[in-house]
């Protein structure tokens, strides 16, 4: 059984339904925009952490090289062991 359209209300109901669809489409578009912004932000954060890790790795490598150089100088007698100049060894 189909409802009877009385008093010209069909066009009003169609207009209301169309507006509701438009509202939902705008909500979806807004949600997509917010989600895309969040993804970009998270990517930027990950990129910054990656850069920070790279710098930390470089500092560790540099410190290791410095340590190895000092250790080699101590082994060869070119530099006294740490604390030897103060009578600590």
mmCIF file of C-alpha atoms in Angstrom:
data_model
loop_
_atom_site.group_PDB
_atom_site.id
_atom_site.type_symbol
_atom_site.label_atom_id
_atom_site.label_comp_id
_atom_site.label_asym_id
_atom_site.label_seq_id
_atom_site.Cartn_x
_atom_site.Cartn_y
_atom_site.Cartn_z
ATOM 1 C CA UNK A 1 0.000 0.000 0.000
ATOM 2 C CA UNK A 2 1.419 3.381 -1.009
ATOM 3 C CA UNK A 3 0.810 6.586 0.948
ATOM 4 C CA UNK A 4 -1.389 9.147 -0.727
ATOM 5 C CA UNK A 5 0.146 12.543 -1.297
ATOM 6 C CA UNK A 6 -2.396 15.000 0.005
ATOM 7 C CA UNK A 7 -2.141 18.767 0.137
ATOM 8 C CA UNK A 8 1.038 19.080 -1.956
ATOM 9 C CA UNK A 9 3.311 17.895 0.853
ATOM 10 C CA UNK A 10 5.343 15.612 -1.370
ATOM 11 C CA UNK A 11 7.493 18.401 -2.780
ATOM 12 C CA UNK A 12 8.115 19.716 0.743
ATOM 13 C CA UNK A 13 9.211 16.292 1.968
ATOM 14 C CA UNK A 14 11.495 15.901 -1.038
ATOM 15 C CA UNK A 15 13.061 19.323 -0.359
ATOM 16 C CA UNK A 16 13.631 18.422 3.308
ATOM 17 C CA UNK A 17 15.193 15.088 2.315
ATOM 18 C CA UNK A 18 17.471 16.818 -0.207
ATOM 19 C CA UNK A 19 18.632 19.317 2.454
ATOM 20 C CA UNK A 20 19.318 16.444 4.828
ATOM 21 C CA UNK A 21 21.449 14.752 2.172
ATOM 22 C CA UNK A 22 23.364 18.014 1.647
ATOM 23 C CA UNK A 23 23.985 18.346 5.393
ATOM 24 C CA UNK A 24 25.271 14.759 5.594
ATOM 25 C CA UNK A 25 27.532 15.300 2.571
ATOM 26 C CA UNK A 26 28.995 18.427 4.192
ATOM 27 C CA UNK A 27 29.545 16.526 7.445
ATOM 28 C CA UNK A 28 31.384 13.784 5.559
ATOM 29 C CA UNK A 29 33.487 16.347 3.666
ATOM 30 C CA UNK A 30 34.346 18.108 6.933
ATOM 31 C CA UNK A 31 35.295 14.800 8.553
ATOM 32 C CA UNK A 32 37.519 13.965 5.559
ATOM 33 C CA UNK A 33 39.178 17.398 5.829
ATOM 34 C CA UNK A 34 39.853 16.952 9.543
ATOM 35 C CA UNK A 35 41.173 13.442 9.030
ATOM 36 C CA UNK A 36 43.503 14.574 6.235
ATOM 37 C CA UNK A 37 44.825 17.373 8.465
ATOM 38 C CA UNK A 38 45.456 14.891 11.275
ATOM 39 C CA UNK A 39 47.316 12.553 8.910
ATOM 40 C CA UNK A 40 49.496 15.448 7.714
ATOM 41 C CA UNK A 41 50.206 16.451 11.316
ATOM 42 C CA UNK A 42 51.136 12.881 12.311
ATOM 43 C CA UNK A 43 53.376 12.597 9.242
ATOM 44 C CA UNK A 44 55.141 15.815 10.235
ATOM 45 C CA UNK A 45 55.624 14.533 13.780
ATOM 46 C CA UNK A 46 57.028 11.232 12.486
ATOM 47 C CA UNK A 47 59.353 13.081 10.116
ATOM 48 C CA UNK A 48 60.601 15.294 12.960
ATOM 49 C CA UNK A 49 61.247 12.254 15.173
ATOM 50 C CA UNK A 50 63.079 10.537 12.328
ATOM 51 C CA UNK A 51 65.280 13.616 11.878
ATOM 52 C CA UNK A 52 65.901 13.764 15.634
ATOM 53 C CA UNK A 53 66.881 10.085 15.650
ATOM 54 C CA UNK A 54 69.236 10.667 12.744
ATOM 55 C CA UNK A 55 70.938 13.522 14.611
ATOM 56 C CA UNK A 56 71.219 11.376 17.742
ATOM 57 C CA UNK A 57 72.791 8.557 15.731
ATOM 58 C CA UNK A 58 75.299 11.020 14.256
ATOM 59 C CA UNK A 59 76.191 12.323 17.722
ATOM 60 C CA UNK A 60 76.658 8.784 19.032
ATOM 61 C CA UNK A 61 78.934 7.962 16.086
ATOM 62 C CA UNK A 62 80.934 11.149 16.615
ATOM 63 C CA UNK A 63 81.307 10.451 20.340
ATOM 64 C CA UNK A 64 82.376 6.869 19.626
ATOM 65 C CA UNK A 65 85.021 8.109 17.186
ATOM 66 C CA UNK A 66 86.300 10.613 19.750
ATOM 67 C CA UNK A 67 86.428 7.903 22.407
ATOM 68 C CA UNK A 68 88.272 5.539 20.064
ATOM 69 C CA UNK A 69 90.798 8.275 19.235
ATOM 70 C CA UNK A 70 91.472 9.046 22.910
ATOM 71 C CA UNK A 71 91.655 5.334 23.755
ATOM 72 C CA UNK A 72 94.186 4.776 20.962
ATOM 73 C CA UNK A 73 96.287 7.723 22.177
ATOM 74 C CA UNK A 74 96.241 6.356 25.723
ATOM 75 C CA UNK A 75 97.189 2.876 24.471
ATOM 76 C CA UNK A 76 100.114 4.312 22.512
ATOM 77 C CA UNK A 77 101.201 6.434 25.471
ATOM 78 C CA UNK A 78 100.591 9.778 23.773
ATOM 79 C CA UNK A 79 97.991 10.716 26.398
ATOM 80 C CA UNK A 80 97.961 9.702 30.058
ATOM 81 C CA UNK A 81 94.974 7.638 31.227
ATOM 82 C CA UNK A 82 92.048 9.580 32.622
ATOM 83 C CA UNK A 83 92.774 10.750 36.163
ATOM 84 C CA UNK A 84 96.510 9.947 35.968
ATOM 85 C CA UNK A 85 97.422 13.635 35.907
ATOM 86 C CA UNK A 86 95.694 14.023 39.286
ATOM 87 C CA UNK A 87 97.066 10.856 40.839
ATOM 88 C CA UNK A 88 93.749 9.046 40.500
ATOM 89 C CA UNK A 89 94.883 5.955 38.623
#
